[in-house]
């Protein structure tokens, strides 16, 4: 899963940074390896011009980061956040300023200092490049999950074929036909085992690329602990197959006569993939042995090998299902952190809006102009909260496993949009303050639910990972109980809003005909229907579980 798995935009930006680093490295080599006396005789203006061109390209790249982030903010908030992080990191590292300094040093003929500065700039480029490349992690994870699902589907088909062959072995099917079918299953199993071996090694490479370089003796291998002296256990490497590209079936000897490969230890994805390969190879050997028994009309012995092959296939499937489960756990962990960070920032901003609105409502000594200016400012801040809620909602909908949490966030977004409009139109009246209070309450409840989900996720990862999950890789973002609690909170807020409107109508029945109030009542009715739909979806999910 190399560069082809990266998102297109971040891949282009990463390529641009890589080119910039390469140009800077070339200039550094020109400066650092040539004697100073020769450099002074060389065309100093050319070096300075090349460096100035690089600095200009980099400045344009910085501007592109922000422009692309703005374009993607509504449709792909994850990638937009990544681009803004890269921009902020570039400013922190002062990459542009460093390049401008190098240009001045070259113009002044201070080549040694310029060479040192260029090497430093290369290091900064690498930091930004790593950050952009890491942004493709979610996409790579999704691609890897699809691969695992494809492997699971193929193993499932092999299990079905093997069971059918086993059933025919007990019947009266001609031995020659059975042996041919069994040999075909052995061939396909061997091919799948070779693919799993390559897949396991790629997982090892991805894991190595994701961590800083370590001494060779300290590099952890999947499933193994380093021996004294830094040498890992030979059995801990998932790439143990001598010829992973071989697609020929195993040798025709008895499966027990071949020296068994030492099992791979460890619970990481690469180790589990390596164990899956081992199980498939063992299944292929048993299938091949069963084919030989069928050729010799020894059905009873063939049945024993067929049963062992099925056991190995089932174990291989369980390993892949556990890989999916672990991938989903990591995905949930990242998403919960992203959402918690967003909601916490929104809550801080909303509390500031609430404080400002309360102050505006209580102010009596301000002129109408001053009140309008303050209301407009609060309206802009409230609209920013609504925009942030929409971005967070996109993250939740992309995940698709939660029901009530997106509903709660959607209500926050709608309320924030309405409050922003009311602040700009009517100022901080009682109804507006009530809506702002509902937003604060909703964000507090969302934050509490996400924090609880994070604690539960950490606790579940800390426990033993045994057994076979009922539905591998389909763990919801939050559990059903948390969803039901959120539904209850949503209903309480609808009830509170209904009581508030009832009191308003009780004070003045004529207001029921006001267009604005009728629109509010219609939105409240739709909110009630949405809660009912969400509750049905949650109950249906509980029934399926």
Coordinates of C-alpha atoms in Angstrom, one line a residue:
X1 CA 0.0 0.0 0.0
X2 CA 2.4 2.6 -1.1
X3 CA 1.9 5.9 -2.7
X4 CA -1.0 4.6 -4.7
X5 CA -3.1 4.4 -1.6
X6 CA -2.7 8.0 -0.6
X7 CA -5.5 10.5 -1.2
X8 CA -4.8 12.3 -4.6
X9 CA -4.5 15.8 -3.2
X10 CA -2.2 15.0 -0.4
X11 CA -0.2 12.8 -2.7
X12 CA 0.3 15.7 -5.0
X13 CA 1.4 18.0 -2.2
X14 CA 3.7 15.3 -0.8
X15 CA 5.2 15.0 -4.3
X16 CA 5.7 18.7 -4.4
X17 CA 7.4 18.7 -1.1
X18 CA 9.6 15.8 -2.1
X19 CA 10.6 17.7 -5.3
X20 CA 11.4 20.7 -3.2
X21 CA 13.5 18.7 -0.8
X22 CA 15.3 17.1 -3.8
X23 CA 16.1 20.5 -5.3
X24 CA 17.3 21.7 -1.9
X25 CA 19.5 18.6 -1.5
X26 CA 21.0 19.2 -4.9
X27 CA 21.8 22.8 -4.1
X28 CA 23.2 21.7 -0.8
X29 CA 25.5 19.2 -2.5
X30 CA 26.7 21.9 -4.9
X31 CA 27.5 24.2 -2.1
X32 CA 28.8 21.7 0.5
X33 CA 31.1 19.5 -1.7
X34 CA 32.8 22.2 -3.8
X35 CA 35.9 24.1 -2.3
X36 CA 35.1 27.6 -1.2
X37 CA 37.7 29.0 -3.5
X38 CA 36.2 27.4 -6.5
X39 CA 32.7 28.5 -5.4
X40 CA 33.8 32.1 -5.3
X41 CA 35.0 31.7 -8.9
X42 CA 31.7 30.1 -9.9
X43 CA 28.5 31.8 -10.9
X44 CA 27.3 32.9 -7.5
X45 CA 24.2 34.5 -9.0
X46 CA 23.1 31.1 -10.5
X47 CA 23.0 29.4 -7.1
X48 CA 21.2 32.3 -5.5
X49 CA 18.7 32.4 -8.3
X50 CA 18.0 28.6 -8.0
X51 CA 17.5 29.0 -4.3
X52 CA 15.2 32.0 -4.8
X53 CA 13.1 29.9 -7.3
X54 CA 12.8 27.2 -4.7
X55 CA 11.7 29.7 -2.0
X56 CA 9.0 31.1 -4.4
X57 CA 7.7 27.6 -5.2
X58 CA 7.5 26.8 -1.5
X59 CA 5.6 30.0 -0.7
X60 CA 3.1 29.0 -3.4
X61 CA 2.9 25.5 -1.9
X62 CA 2.1 27.0 1.5
X63 CA -0.7 29.1 0.0
X64 CA -2.0 26.0 -1.7
X65 CA -2.3 24.2 1.6
X66 CA -4.8 26.8 2.9
X67 CA -6.7 27.1 -0.4
X68 CA -7.2 23.3 -0.6
X69 CA -8.1 23.1 3.1
X70 CA -10.9 25.7 2.5
X71 CA -12.1 23.8 -0.6
X72 CA -12.2 20.5 1.2
X73 CA -13.6 21.7 4.6
X74 CA -17.2 21.0 3.6
X75 CA -16.7 17.7 1.9
X76 CA -13.7 16.1 3.5
X77 CA -12.9 17.6 6.9
X78 CA -10.3 15.0 7.7
X79 CA -8.1 15.9 4.8
X80 CA -8.8 19.6 5.3
X81 CA -7.6 19.3 8.9
X82 CA -4.5 17.5 7.7
X83 CA -3.7 20.3 5.3
X84 CA -4.1 22.9 8.0
X85 CA -1.9 20.9 10.3
X86 CA 0.8 20.9 7.6
X87 CA 0.4 24.7 7.1
X88 CA 0.7 25.3 10.9
X89 CA 3.7 23.0 11.1
X90 CA 5.4 24.8 8.2
X91 CA 4.9 28.1 10.0
X92 CA 6.2 26.6 13.3
X93 CA 9.3 25.3 11.5
X94 CA 9.8 28.7 9.7
X95 CA 10.6 26.8 6.5
X96 CA 9.9 29.8 4.2
X97 CA 12.0 32.2 6.3
X98 CA 14.9 29.7 6.3
X99 CA 14.8 29.5 2.5
X100 CA 14.9 33.3 2.3
X101 CA 17.9 33.4 4.6
X102 CA 19.7 30.9 2.5
X103 CA 19.1 33.1 -0.6
X104 CA 20.7 36.0 1.2
X105 CA 23.7 33.9 2.4
X106 CA 24.3 32.8 -1.2
X107 CA 24.1 36.3 -2.5
X108 CA 26.7 37.4 0.1
X109 CA 29.0 34.5 -0.8
X110 CA 28.6 32.7 2.6
X111 CA 28.5 29.3 1.1
X112 CA 29.4 27.2 4.1
X113 CA 26.6 28.8 6.1
X114 CA 24.2 28.4 3.2
X115 CA 25.1 24.7 2.9
X116 CA 24.3 24.1 6.6
X117 CA 21.1 26.0 6.2
X118 CA 20.1 23.9 3.2
X119 CA 20.6 20.7 5.1
X120 CA 18.4 22.1 7.9
X121 CA 15.8 23.0 5.3
X122 CA 15.8 19.5 4.0
X123 CA 15.1 18.1 7.4
X124 CA 12.1 20.5 7.7
X125 CA 10.9 19.4 4.3
X126 CA 11.0 15.8 5.5
X127 CA 8.9 16.6 8.6
X128 CA 6.2 18.1 6.4
X129 CA 6.5 15.3 3.9
X130 CA 6.0 12.7 6.7
X131 CA 3.0 14.6 8.0
X132 CA 1.3 14.6 4.6
X133 CA 2.1 11.0 3.9
X134 CA 0.8 10.0 7.3
X135 CA -2.5 11.6 6.3
X136 CA -3.1 8.7 3.9
X137 CA -3.2 6.3 6.9
X138 CA -7.0 6.2 7.0
X139 CA -7.3 5.5 3.3
X140 CA -4.6 2.8 3.6
X141 CA -6.5 1.3 6.5
X142 CA -9.7 1.2 4.5
X143 CA -7.9 -0.5 1.6
X144 CA -6.3 -3.1 3.9
X145 CA -9.7 -3.8 5.5
X146 CA -11.2 -4.4 2.0
X147 CA -8.3 -6.8 1.2
X148 CA -8.9 -8.8 4.4
X149 CA -12.6 -9.0 3.6
X150 CA -11.7 -10.4 0.2
X151 CA -9.5 -13.0 1.8
X152 CA -12.3 -13.9 4.2
X153 CA -14.7 -14.3 1.3
X154 CA -12.2 -16.6 -0.5
X155 CA -11.6 -18.7 2.6
X156 CA -15.4 -19.0 3.1
X157 CA -15.7 -20.3 -0.5
X158 CA -12.9 -22.8 0.2
X159 CA -14.6 -24.0 3.3
X160 CA -17.8 -24.5 1.3
X161 CA -16.0 -26.4 -1.4
X162 CA -14.2 -28.6 1.1
X163 CA -17.4 -29.4 3.0
X164 CA -19.0 -30.4 -0.3
X165 CA -16.1 -32.6 -1.2
X166 CA -16.2 -34.1 2.3
X167 CA -19.9 -34.9 1.8
X168 CA -19.2 -36.5 -1.5
X169 CA -16.5 -38.6 0.0
X170 CA -19.1 -40.2 2.2
X171 CA -21.4 -40.8 -0.8
X172 CA -21.0 -42.8 -3.9
X173 CA -19.2 -40.3 -6.2
X174 CA -16.5 -41.7 -8.4
X175 CA -13.1 -41.6 -6.7
X176 CA -11.4 -40.1 -9.8
X177 CA -13.7 -37.1 -9.8
X178 CA -13.4 -36.6 -6.1
X179 CA -9.6 -36.7 -6.3
X180 CA -9.6 -34.1 -9.1
X181 CA -11.9 -31.8 -7.1
X182 CA -9.8 -32.2 -4.0
X183 CA -6.6 -31.4 -5.9
X184 CA -8.2 -28.3 -7.3
X185 CA -9.1 -27.1 -3.8
X186 CA -5.5 -27.8 -2.6
X187 CA -4.1 -25.8 -5.5
X188 CA -6.4 -22.8 -4.7
X189 CA -5.6 -23.0 -1.0
X190 CA -1.9 -23.0 -1.8
X191 CA -2.3 -19.9 -4.0
X192 CA -4.2 -18.1 -1.3
X193 CA -1.5 -19.0 1.3
X194 CA 1.1 -17.4 -0.9
X195 CA -0.9 -14.2 -1.2
X196 CA -1.4 -14.1 2.6
X197 CA 2.4 -14.4 2.9
X198 CA 3.0 -11.4 0.7
X199 CA 0.2 -9.5 2.6
X200 CA 1.8 -10.3 5.9
X201 CA 5.2 -8.9 4.7
X202 CA 3.5 -5.8 3.5
X203 CA 2.0 -5.2 6.9
X204 CA 5.4 -5.6 8.4
X205 CA 6.8 -3.0 6.0
X206 CA 3.9 -0.6 6.7
X207 CA 4.5 -0.9 10.4
X208 CA 8.2 -0.2 10.0
X209 CA 7.5 2.9 7.9
X210 CA 5.1 4.2 10.6
X211 CA 7.7 4.3 13.4
X212 CA 11.1 6.1 13.6
X213 CA 14.1 4.1 12.5
X214 CA 15.6 2.0 15.3
X215 CA 18.9 0.0 15.5
X216 CA 18.6 -3.3 13.6
X217 CA 18.9 -5.3 16.8
X218 CA 16.1 -3.3 18.4
X219 CA 13.6 -3.5 15.5
X220 CA 10.6 -5.4 16.9
X221 CA 9.4 -8.2 14.7
X222 CA 5.7 -9.2 14.7
X223 CA 5.0 -11.7 17.4
X224 CA 8.6 -12.0 18.7
X225 CA 10.7 -10.5 21.4
X226 CA 14.4 -9.7 20.7
X227 CA 16.8 -12.2 22.0
X228 CA 19.8 -11.0 24.0
X229 CA 22.2 -9.4 21.6
X230 CA 19.4 -7.9 19.5
X231 CA 18.5 -11.0 17.3
X232 CA 14.8 -11.6 17.0
X233 CA 13.4 -15.1 17.2
X234 CA 13.5 -16.7 13.7
X235 CA 9.9 -17.9 14.2
X236 CA 8.6 -14.4 14.9
X237 CA 8.9 -13.2 11.3
X238 CA 5.8 -13.6 9.2
X239 CA 7.9 -13.9 6.0
X240 CA 9.0 -17.5 6.7
X241 CA 7.8 -19.1 3.5
X242 CA 10.8 -19.8 1.4
X243 CA 9.0 -19.3 -1.9
X244 CA 5.9 -17.1 -1.4
X245 CA 5.2 -16.7 -5.1
X246 CA 5.0 -20.4 -5.7
X247 CA 1.5 -21.5 -6.6
X248 CA 2.1 -25.2 -7.0
X249 CA 0.4 -27.6 -4.5
X250 CA 2.3 -29.0 -1.6
X251 CA 4.4 -32.1 -2.1
X252 CA 2.7 -35.5 -2.3
X253 CA 4.1 -36.7 1.0
X254 CA 2.1 -37.3 4.2
X255 CA 1.4 -34.0 5.9
X256 CA 2.9 -35.2 9.1
X257 CA 6.2 -36.2 7.5
X258 CA 7.1 -32.6 6.6
X259 CA 8.8 -30.7 9.3
X260 CA 6.2 -28.3 10.8
X261 CA 7.1 -24.6 10.6
X262 CA 7.4 -23.0 14.0
X263 CA 4.2 -21.1 14.8
X264 CA 4.3 -17.3 14.8
X265 CA 3.5 -15.6 18.1
X266 CA 2.0 -12.2 18.6
X267 CA -1.4 -10.4 18.3
X268 CA -0.5 -7.7 15.8
X269 CA -2.0 -7.8 12.3
X270 CA 1.2 -9.0 10.6
X271 CA 1.6 -11.9 13.0
X272 CA -2.0 -12.9 12.6
X273 CA -1.7 -12.7 8.8
X274 CA 1.4 -14.9 9.0
X275 CA -0.4 -17.4 11.1
X276 CA -3.3 -17.4 8.5
X277 CA -0.7 -18.3 5.9
X278 CA 0.6 -21.2 8.0
X279 CA -3.0 -22.5 8.6
X280 CA -3.7 -22.3 4.9
X281 CA -0.5 -24.1 4.0
X282 CA -1.4 -26.8 6.5
X283 CA -4.9 -27.1 5.1
X284 CA -3.4 -27.4 1.6
X285 CA -1.2 -30.2 2.8
X286 CA -4.1 -32.1 4.3
X287 CA -6.1 -31.6 1.1
X288 CA -3.2 -32.9 -1.0
X289 CA -3.0 -35.9 1.3
X290 CA -6.7 -36.5 1.0
X291 CA -6.4 -36.4 -2.8
X292 CA -3.8 -39.2 -2.6
X293 CA -6.0 -41.3 -0.3
X294 CA -8.8 -40.8 -2.8
X295 CA -6.6 -41.9 -5.6
X296 CA -5.9 -45.1 -3.6
X297 CA -9.6 -45.5 -2.8
X298 CA -8.9 -45.1 0.9
X299 CA -11.9 -43.0 1.8
X300 CA -11.7 -43.3 5.6
X301 CA -8.2 -42.0 5.7
X302 CA -9.2 -39.3 3.2
X303 CA -12.1 -38.2 5.4
X304 CA -9.7 -37.7 8.3
X305 CA -7.4 -35.4 6.3
X306 CA -10.5 -33.5 5.0
X307 CA -11.6 -32.9 8.5
X308 CA -8.2 -31.6 9.5
X309 CA -8.2 -29.3 6.4
X310 CA -11.5 -27.9 7.5
X311 CA -10.2 -27.2 11.0
X312 CA -7.2 -25.3 9.6
X313 CA -9.4 -23.3 7.2
X314 CA -11.8 -22.3 10.1
X315 CA -8.8 -21.3 12.2
X316 CA -7.4 -19.2 9.3
X317 CA -10.8 -17.5 9.0
X318 CA -10.9 -16.7 12.7
X319 CA -7.4 -15.1 12.5
X320 CA -8.5 -12.8 9.6
X321 CA -11.7 -11.9 11.5
X322 CA -9.6 -10.8 14.4
X323 CA -7.5 -8.7 12.1
X324 CA -10.6 -6.9 11.0
X325 CA -11.7 -6.4 14.6
X326 CA -8.3 -4.9 15.6
X327 CA -8.4 -2.6 12.6
X328 CA -11.8 -1.4 13.5
X329 CA -10.7 -0.7 17.1
X330 CA -7.9 1.5 15.9
X331 CA -10.2 3.3 13.5
X332 CA -12.7 3.9 16.4
X333 CA -9.9 5.2 18.6
X334 CA -8.8 7.8 16.0
X335 CA -12.3 8.9 15.2
X336 CA -13.2 9.3 18.9
X337 CA -10.2 11.5 19.5
X338 CA -11.0 13.6 16.4
X339 CA -14.6 14.0 17.5
X340 CA -13.8 14.7 21.2
X341 CA -11.3 17.4 20.1
X342 CA -13.9 19.0 17.8
X343 CA -16.7 18.9 20.3
X344 CA -14.5 20.3 23.1
X345 CA -13.5 23.2 20.9
X346 CA -17.2 23.8 20.0
X347 CA -18.3 23.7 23.6
X348 CA -15.7 26.3 24.5
X349 CA -16.8 28.6 21.7
X350 CA -20.5 28.1 22.5
X351 CA -20.0 28.9 26.2
X352 CA -18.3 32.2 25.1
X353 CA -21.3 32.9 22.9
X354 CA -23.7 32.2 25.7
X355 CA -21.8 34.5 28.1
X356 CA -21.8 37.2 25.5
X357 CA -25.5 36.8 24.8
X358 CA -26.3 36.9 28.5
X359 CA -24.3 40.1 28.8
X360 CA -25.9 41.6 25.8
X361 CA -29.4 40.8 27.1
X362 CA -28.6 42.4 30.5
X363 CA -26.9 45.5 29.1
X364 CA -29.0 48.6 29.5
X365 CA -26.5 51.4 29.1
X366 CA -25.4 50.6 25.5
X367 CA -26.6 52.4 22.5
X368 CA -28.6 50.6 19.8
X369 CA -25.6 50.8 17.5
X370 CA -23.3 49.2 20.0
X371 CA -25.9 46.4 20.7
X372 CA -26.2 45.7 17.0
X373 CA -22.5 45.5 16.6
X374 CA -22.1 43.0 19.5
X375 CA -25.1 41.0 18.3
X376 CA -23.5 40.7 14.8
X377 CA -20.2 39.6 16.3
X378 CA -22.0 36.9 18.4
X379 CA -23.9 35.8 15.3
X380 CA -20.6 35.2 13.4
X381 CA -19.2 33.2 16.3
X382 CA -22.4 31.2 16.5
X383 CA -22.3 30.5 12.7
X384 CA -18.7 29.3 13.2
X385 CA -20.0 26.7 15.7
X386 CA -22.6 25.6 13.3
X387 CA -19.9 25.1 10.6
X388 CA -17.8 23.1 13.0
X389 CA -20.8 20.9 13.8
X390 CA -21.4 20.2 10.1
X391 CA -17.8 19.1 9.7
X392 CA -18.0 16.8 12.7
X393 CA -21.3 15.4 11.4
X394 CA -19.5 14.5 8.2
X395 CA -17.0 12.4 10.1
X396 CA -19.9 10.6 11.9
X397 CA -21.8 9.9 8.7
X398 CA -18.6 8.7 6.9
X399 CA -18.3 6.1 9.7
X400 CA -22.0 5.2 9.6
X401 CA -22.1 3.0 12.7
X402 CA -23.8 5.4 15.1
X403 CA -27.5 6.5 15.1
X404 CA -28.2 8.8 18.0
X405 CA -24.9 10.6 18.1
X406 CA -25.2 12.0 14.6
X407 CA -28.8 12.9 15.4
X408 CA -27.7 14.9 18.5
X409 CA -25.0 16.6 16.5
X410 CA -27.4 17.4 13.7
X411 CA -29.7 19.1 16.3
X412 CA -26.7 21.1 17.5
X413 CA -25.9 22.2 14.0
X414 CA -29.6 23.2 13.3
X415 CA -29.9 25.1 16.6
X416 CA -26.6 26.9 16.1
X417 CA -27.7 28.0 12.6
X418 CA -31.1 29.2 14.0
X419 CA -29.4 31.0 16.9
X420 CA -26.9 32.7 14.6
X421 CA -29.8 34.0 12.4
X422 CA -31.8 35.2 15.5
X423 CA -28.8 37.0 17.0
X424 CA -28.3 38.9 13.7
X425 CA -32.0 39.6 13.3
X426 CA -33.5 40.2 16.8
X427 CA -30.5 40.2 19.2
X428 CA -30.4 38.3 22.4
X429 CA -34.1 37.8 23.3
X430 CA -35.4 35.1 25.6
X431 CA -36.0 32.5 22.8
X432 CA -32.5 33.0 21.5
X433 CA -31.0 32.5 24.9
X434 CA -33.0 29.3 25.3
X435 CA -31.7 27.9 22.0
X436 CA -28.1 28.8 23.0
X437 CA -28.6 27.1 26.3
X438 CA -29.8 23.9 24.5
X439 CA -26.7 24.0 22.3
X440 CA -24.5 24.1 25.4
X441 CA -26.4 21.2 27.0
X442 CA -26.2 19.2 23.8
X443 CA -22.5 19.7 23.4
X444 CA -21.9 18.8 27.0
X445 CA -23.9 15.5 26.6
X446 CA -22.0 14.7 23.4
X447 CA -18.6 15.3 25.0
X448 CA -19.5 13.1 28.0
X449 CA -20.7 10.3 25.7
X450 CA -17.5 10.5 23.6
X451 CA -15.2 10.6 26.6
X452 CA -17.0 7.5 28.0
X453 CA -16.7 5.7 24.7
X454 CA -12.9 6.5 24.7
X455 CA -12.5 5.0 28.2
X456 CA -14.5 1.9 27.2
X457 CA -12.4 1.5 24.1
X458 CA -9.2 1.7 26.0
X459 CA -10.5 -0.8 28.6
X460 CA -11.5 -3.3 25.9
X461 CA -8.1 -3.0 24.2
X462 CA -6.4 -3.6 27.5
X463 CA -8.2 -6.9 28.1
X464 CA -7.4 -10.3 26.6
X465 CA -8.3 -10.6 22.9
X466 CA -9.6 -14.1 22.8
X467 CA -12.4 -15.8 21.1
X468 CA -14.0 -15.3 17.8
X469 CA -16.1 -12.1 17.4
X470 CA -19.7 -12.5 16.2
X471 CA -19.3 -9.9 13.5
X472 CA -15.6 -9.1 12.9
X473 CA -14.8 -5.6 12.0
X474 CA -18.3 -4.2 12.6
X475 CA -17.9 -2.8 16.1
X476 CA -20.0 0.4 16.5
X477 CA -18.5 3.7 17.4
X478 CA -20.4 3.7 20.7
X479 CA -22.4 0.9 22.3
X480 CA -26.2 0.7 22.1
X481 CA -26.7 1.7 25.7
X482 CA -24.9 5.0 25.1
X483 CA -27.1 5.5 22.0
X484 CA -30.3 4.9 24.0
X485 CA -29.1 7.4 26.7
X486 CA -28.5 9.9 24.0
X487 CA -32.0 9.3 22.6
X488 CA -33.4 10.0 26.0
X489 CA -31.4 13.2 26.2
X490 CA -32.7 14.3 22.8
X491 CA -36.3 13.6 23.9
X492 CA -35.8 15.6 27.1
X493 CA -34.6 18.6 25.0
X494 CA -37.6 18.3 22.7
X495 CA -39.9 18.2 25.7
X496 CA -38.2 21.3 27.1
X497 CA -38.5 23.2 23.8
X498 CA -42.2 22.2 23.6
X499 CA -42.9 23.5 27.1
X500 CA -41.1 26.7 26.3
X501 CA -43.2 27.2 23.1
X502 CA -46.4 26.3 25.0
X503 CA -45.8 29.0 27.6
X504 CA -45.1 31.5 24.8
X505 CA -48.4 30.6 23.1
X506 CA -50.2 30.7 26.4
X507 CA -49.1 34.3 26.9
X508 CA -50.3 35.4 23.5
X509 CA -52.5 33.0 21.4
X510 CA -52.3 35.4 18.4
X511 CA -48.6 34.5 18.0
X512 CA -49.6 31.0 16.8
X513 CA -50.2 32.5 13.3
X514 CA -46.8 34.1 13.1
X515 CA -44.7 32.6 10.2
X516 CA -41.6 32.4 12.3
X517 CA -43.3 30.6 15.1
X518 CA -45.0 28.2 12.7
X519 CA -41.7 27.3 11.2
X520 CA -40.3 26.6 14.7
X521 CA -43.2 24.3 15.4
X522 CA -42.7 22.4 12.2
X523 CA -39.0 22.0 12.8
X524 CA -39.8 20.7 16.3
X525 CA -42.3 18.2 14.9
X526 CA -39.7 17.0 12.4
X527 CA -37.1 16.6 15.2
X528 CA -39.6 14.4 17.1
X529 CA -40.1 12.2 14.1
X530 CA -36.3 11.9 13.7
X531 CA -35.9 10.8 17.3
X532 CA -38.6 8.2 16.7
X533 CA -36.8 6.9 13.6
X534 CA -33.5 6.8 15.5
X535 CA -35.0 4.9 18.4
X536 CA -36.5 2.3 16.0
X537 CA -33.1 1.9 14.3
X538 CA -31.4 1.3 17.7
X539 CA -34.0 -1.2 18.8
X540 CA -33.7 -3.0 15.5
X541 CA -30.0 -3.2 16.0
X542 CA -30.4 -4.6 19.5
X543 CA -32.8 -7.3 18.1
X544 CA -30.3 -8.3 15.4
X545 CA -27.6 -8.6 18.1

